[in-house]
PDB file of C-alpha atoms in Angstrom:
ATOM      1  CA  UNK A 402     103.123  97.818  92.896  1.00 61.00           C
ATOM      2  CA  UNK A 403      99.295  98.205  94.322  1.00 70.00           C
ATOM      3  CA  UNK A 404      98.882 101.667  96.143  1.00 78.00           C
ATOM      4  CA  UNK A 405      95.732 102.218  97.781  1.00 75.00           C
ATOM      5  CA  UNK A 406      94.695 105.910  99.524  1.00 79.00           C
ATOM      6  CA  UNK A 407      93.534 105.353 102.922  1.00 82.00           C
ATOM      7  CA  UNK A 408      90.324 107.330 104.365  1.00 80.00           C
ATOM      8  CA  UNK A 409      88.049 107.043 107.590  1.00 80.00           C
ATOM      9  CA  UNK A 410      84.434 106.955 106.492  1.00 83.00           C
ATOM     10  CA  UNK A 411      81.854 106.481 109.272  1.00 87.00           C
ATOM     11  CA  UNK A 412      84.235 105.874 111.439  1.00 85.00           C
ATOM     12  CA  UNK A 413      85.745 102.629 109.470  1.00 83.00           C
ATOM     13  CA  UNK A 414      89.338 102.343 107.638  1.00 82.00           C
ATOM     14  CA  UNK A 415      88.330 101.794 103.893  1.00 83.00           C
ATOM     15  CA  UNK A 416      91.398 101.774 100.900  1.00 82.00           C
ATOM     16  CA  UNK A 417      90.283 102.993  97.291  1.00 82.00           C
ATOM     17  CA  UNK A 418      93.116 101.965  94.746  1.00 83.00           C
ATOM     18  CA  UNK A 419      95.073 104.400  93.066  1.00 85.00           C
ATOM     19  CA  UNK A 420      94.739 103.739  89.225  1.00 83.00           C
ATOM     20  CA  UNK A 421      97.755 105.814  87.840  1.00 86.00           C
ATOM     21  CA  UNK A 422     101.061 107.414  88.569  1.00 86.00           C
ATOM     22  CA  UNK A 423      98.853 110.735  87.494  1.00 90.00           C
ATOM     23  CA  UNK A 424      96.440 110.445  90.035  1.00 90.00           C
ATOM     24  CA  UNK A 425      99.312 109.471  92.672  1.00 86.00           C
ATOM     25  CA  UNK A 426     101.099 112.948  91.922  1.00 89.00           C
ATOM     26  CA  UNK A 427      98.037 114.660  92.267  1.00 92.00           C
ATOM     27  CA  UNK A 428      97.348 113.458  95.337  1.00 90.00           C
ATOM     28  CA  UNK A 429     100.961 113.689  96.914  1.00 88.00           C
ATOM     29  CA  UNK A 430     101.552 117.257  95.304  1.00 92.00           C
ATOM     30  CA  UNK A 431      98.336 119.141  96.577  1.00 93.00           C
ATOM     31  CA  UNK A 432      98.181 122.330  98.048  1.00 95.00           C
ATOM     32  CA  UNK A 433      96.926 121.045 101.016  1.00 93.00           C
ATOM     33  CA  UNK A 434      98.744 117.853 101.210  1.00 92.00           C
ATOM     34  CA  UNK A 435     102.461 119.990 100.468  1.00 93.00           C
ATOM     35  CA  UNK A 436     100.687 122.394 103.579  1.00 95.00           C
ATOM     36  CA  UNK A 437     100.320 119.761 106.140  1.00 91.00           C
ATOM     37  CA  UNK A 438     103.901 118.494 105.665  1.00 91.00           C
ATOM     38  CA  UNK A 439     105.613 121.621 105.771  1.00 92.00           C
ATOM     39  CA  UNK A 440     103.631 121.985 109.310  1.00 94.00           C
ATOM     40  CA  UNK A 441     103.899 118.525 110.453  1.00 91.00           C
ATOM     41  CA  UNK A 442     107.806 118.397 109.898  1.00 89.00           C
ATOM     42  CA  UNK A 443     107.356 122.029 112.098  1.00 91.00           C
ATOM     43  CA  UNK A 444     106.164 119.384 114.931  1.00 91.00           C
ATOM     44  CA  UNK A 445     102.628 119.905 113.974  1.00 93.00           C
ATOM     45  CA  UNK A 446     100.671 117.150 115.101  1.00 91.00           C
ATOM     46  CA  UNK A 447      97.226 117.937 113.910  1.00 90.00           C
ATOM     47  CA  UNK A 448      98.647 118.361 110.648  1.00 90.00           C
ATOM     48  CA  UNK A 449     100.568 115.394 110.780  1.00 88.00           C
ATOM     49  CA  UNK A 450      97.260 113.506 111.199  1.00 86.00           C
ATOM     50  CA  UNK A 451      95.664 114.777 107.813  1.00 88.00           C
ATOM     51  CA  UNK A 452      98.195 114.135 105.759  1.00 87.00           C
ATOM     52  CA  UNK A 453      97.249 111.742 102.961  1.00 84.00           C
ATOM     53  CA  UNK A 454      97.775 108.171 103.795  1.00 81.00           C
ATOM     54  CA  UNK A 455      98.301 105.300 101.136  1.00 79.00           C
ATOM     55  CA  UNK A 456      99.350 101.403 101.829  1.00 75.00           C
ATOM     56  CA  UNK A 457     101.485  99.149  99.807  1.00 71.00           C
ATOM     57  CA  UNK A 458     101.798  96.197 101.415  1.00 68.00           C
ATOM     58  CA  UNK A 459      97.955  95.243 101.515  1.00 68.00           C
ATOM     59  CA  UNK A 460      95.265  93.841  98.864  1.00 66.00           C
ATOM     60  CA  UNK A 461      92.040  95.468  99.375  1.00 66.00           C
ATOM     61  CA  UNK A 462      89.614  94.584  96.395  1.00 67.00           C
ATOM     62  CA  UNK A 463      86.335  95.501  98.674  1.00 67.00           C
ATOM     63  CA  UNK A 464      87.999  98.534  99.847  1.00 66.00           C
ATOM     64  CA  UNK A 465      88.007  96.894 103.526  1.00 67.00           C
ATOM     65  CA  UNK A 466      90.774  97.640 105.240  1.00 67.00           C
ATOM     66  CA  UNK A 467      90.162  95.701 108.609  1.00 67.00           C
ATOM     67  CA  UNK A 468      90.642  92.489 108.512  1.00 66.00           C
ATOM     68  CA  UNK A 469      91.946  92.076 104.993  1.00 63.00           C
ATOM     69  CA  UNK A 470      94.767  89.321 104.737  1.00 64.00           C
ATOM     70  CA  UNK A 471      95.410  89.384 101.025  1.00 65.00           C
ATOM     71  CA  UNK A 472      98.479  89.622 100.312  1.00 70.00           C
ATOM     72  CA  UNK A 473      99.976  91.911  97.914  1.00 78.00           C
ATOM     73  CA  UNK A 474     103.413  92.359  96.242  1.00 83.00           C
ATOM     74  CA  UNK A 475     105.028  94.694  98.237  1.00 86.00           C
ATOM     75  CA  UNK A 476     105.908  96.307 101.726  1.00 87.00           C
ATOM     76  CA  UNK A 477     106.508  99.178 103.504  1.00 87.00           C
ATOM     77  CA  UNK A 478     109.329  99.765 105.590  1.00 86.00           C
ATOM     78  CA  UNK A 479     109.893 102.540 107.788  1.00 89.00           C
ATOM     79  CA  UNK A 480     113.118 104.402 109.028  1.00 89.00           C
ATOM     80  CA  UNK A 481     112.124 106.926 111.258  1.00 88.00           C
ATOM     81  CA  UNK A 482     116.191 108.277 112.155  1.00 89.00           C
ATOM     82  CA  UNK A 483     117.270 110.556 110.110  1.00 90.00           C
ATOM     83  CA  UNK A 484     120.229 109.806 109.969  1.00 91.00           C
ATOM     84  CA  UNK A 485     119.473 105.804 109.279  1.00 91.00           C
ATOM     85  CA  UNK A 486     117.562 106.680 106.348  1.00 92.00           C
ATOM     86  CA  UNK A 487     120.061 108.648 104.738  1.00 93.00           C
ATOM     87  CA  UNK A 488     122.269 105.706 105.202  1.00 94.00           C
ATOM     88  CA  UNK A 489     119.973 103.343 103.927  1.00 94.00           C
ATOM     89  CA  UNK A 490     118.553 105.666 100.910  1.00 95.00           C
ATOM     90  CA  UNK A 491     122.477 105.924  99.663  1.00 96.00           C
ATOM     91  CA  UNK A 492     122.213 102.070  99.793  1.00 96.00           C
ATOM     92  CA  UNK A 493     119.226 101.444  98.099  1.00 96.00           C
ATOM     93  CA  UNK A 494     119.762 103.659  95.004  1.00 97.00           C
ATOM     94  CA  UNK A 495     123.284 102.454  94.360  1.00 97.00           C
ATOM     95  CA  UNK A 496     121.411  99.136  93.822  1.00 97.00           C
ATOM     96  CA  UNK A 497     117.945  99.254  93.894  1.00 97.00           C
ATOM     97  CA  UNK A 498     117.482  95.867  91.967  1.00 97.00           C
ATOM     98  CA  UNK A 499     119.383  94.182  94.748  1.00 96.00           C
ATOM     99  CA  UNK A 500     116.981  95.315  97.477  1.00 96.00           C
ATOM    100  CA  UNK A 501     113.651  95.175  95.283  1.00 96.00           C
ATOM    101  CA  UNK A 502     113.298  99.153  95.808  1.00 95.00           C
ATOM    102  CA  UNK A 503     109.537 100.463  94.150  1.00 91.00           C
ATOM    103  CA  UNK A 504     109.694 103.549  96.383  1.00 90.00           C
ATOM    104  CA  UNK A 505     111.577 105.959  97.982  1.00 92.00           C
ATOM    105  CA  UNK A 506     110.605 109.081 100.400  1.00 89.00           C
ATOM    106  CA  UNK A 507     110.837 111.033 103.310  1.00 90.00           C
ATOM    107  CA  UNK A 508     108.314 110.787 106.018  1.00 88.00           C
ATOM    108  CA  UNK A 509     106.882 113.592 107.772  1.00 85.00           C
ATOM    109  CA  UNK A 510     109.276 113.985 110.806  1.00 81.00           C
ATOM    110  CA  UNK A 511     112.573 113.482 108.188  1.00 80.00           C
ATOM    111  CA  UNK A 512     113.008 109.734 108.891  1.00 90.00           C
ATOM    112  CA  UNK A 513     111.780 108.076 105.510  1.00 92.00           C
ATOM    113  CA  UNK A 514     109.875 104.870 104.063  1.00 91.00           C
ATOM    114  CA  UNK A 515     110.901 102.446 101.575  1.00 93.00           C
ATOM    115  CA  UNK A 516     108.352 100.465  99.034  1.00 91.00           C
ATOM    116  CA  UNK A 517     110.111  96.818  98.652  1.00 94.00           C
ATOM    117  CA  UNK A 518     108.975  93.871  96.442  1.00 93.00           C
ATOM    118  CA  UNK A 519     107.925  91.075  98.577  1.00 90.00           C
ATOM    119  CA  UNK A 520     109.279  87.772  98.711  1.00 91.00           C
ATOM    120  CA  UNK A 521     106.073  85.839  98.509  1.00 87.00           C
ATOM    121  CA  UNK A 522     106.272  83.264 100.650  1.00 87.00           C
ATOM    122  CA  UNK A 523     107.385  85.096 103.378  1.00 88.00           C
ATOM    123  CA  UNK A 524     105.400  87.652 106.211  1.00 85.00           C
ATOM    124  CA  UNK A 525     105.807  91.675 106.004  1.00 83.00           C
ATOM    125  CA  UNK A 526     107.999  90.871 108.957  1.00 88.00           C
ATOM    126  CA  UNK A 527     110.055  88.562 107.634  1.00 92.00           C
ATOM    127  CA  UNK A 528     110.460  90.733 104.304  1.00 91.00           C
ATOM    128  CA  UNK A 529     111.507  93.973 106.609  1.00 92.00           C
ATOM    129  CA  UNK A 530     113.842  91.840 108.475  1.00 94.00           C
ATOM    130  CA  UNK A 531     115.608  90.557 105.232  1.00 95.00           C
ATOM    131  CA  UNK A 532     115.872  94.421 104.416  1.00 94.00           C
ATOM    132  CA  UNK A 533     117.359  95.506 107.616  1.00 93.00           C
ATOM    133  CA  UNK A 534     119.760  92.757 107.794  1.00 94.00           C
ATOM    134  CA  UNK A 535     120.763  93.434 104.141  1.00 93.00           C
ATOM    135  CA  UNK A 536     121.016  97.387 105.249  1.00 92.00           C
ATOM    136  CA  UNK A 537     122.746  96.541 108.327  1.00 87.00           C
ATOM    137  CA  UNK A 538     120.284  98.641 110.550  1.00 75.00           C
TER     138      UNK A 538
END
């Protein structure tokens, strides 16, 4: 699975690739990163704007983000009920093989987001839809 950390630099999108499950931790379990979600799942919005943000579903060798079209071999997919996530998480881990599961959390406001393996071949879209159908959500 390709991760890459998101930043705005000069006003541009631009993805740097995170090299190891090490560096991933470190970024996800920061003071400052642990901060803004305990504010942003108070309904903090400005905090909920500087948390970290990292892509899985894109290729970005140039660090470009706009644009890009590379495909990579994963995607995101995002369940922003709370209550559909919890249905879906008890899903996925009973048989994470069956739904290609990578990646597992909550999201800010308690909803969550999924990390899939991609059927290559087919769109983002058409992989999330083959989730959701599978999920029944």
């Amino acid at each position: 699975m390709s991760c890459y950390l998101i930043r705005v630099e000069n006003g541009h999108k631009v993805a740097r690739s995170i090299t190891s499950q090490e560096e991933y931790k470190l970024i996800r379990g920061s003071y400052e990163q642990k901060a803004n979600l305990r504010l942003a799942r108070e309904g903090n919005d400005g905090a909920k704007r500087r948390l970290v943000q990292f892509n899985y579903s894109g290729h970005y060798p140039q660090g470009v983000v706009k644009g890009m079209k590379l495909p990579s071999r994963a995607f995101g997919f995002d369940l922003d009920d709370k209550q559909d996530f919890e249905k879906a998480a008890k899903l996925m881990l009973k048989d994470p093989d069956k739904y290609g599961l990578l990646m597992l959390e909550r999201s800010a406001r308690q909803g969550g987001h999924a990390v899939c393996k991609r059927e290559m071949g087919k769109t983002i879209l058409e992989n999330q839809v083959r989730i959701a159908k599978m999920l029944e959500c």
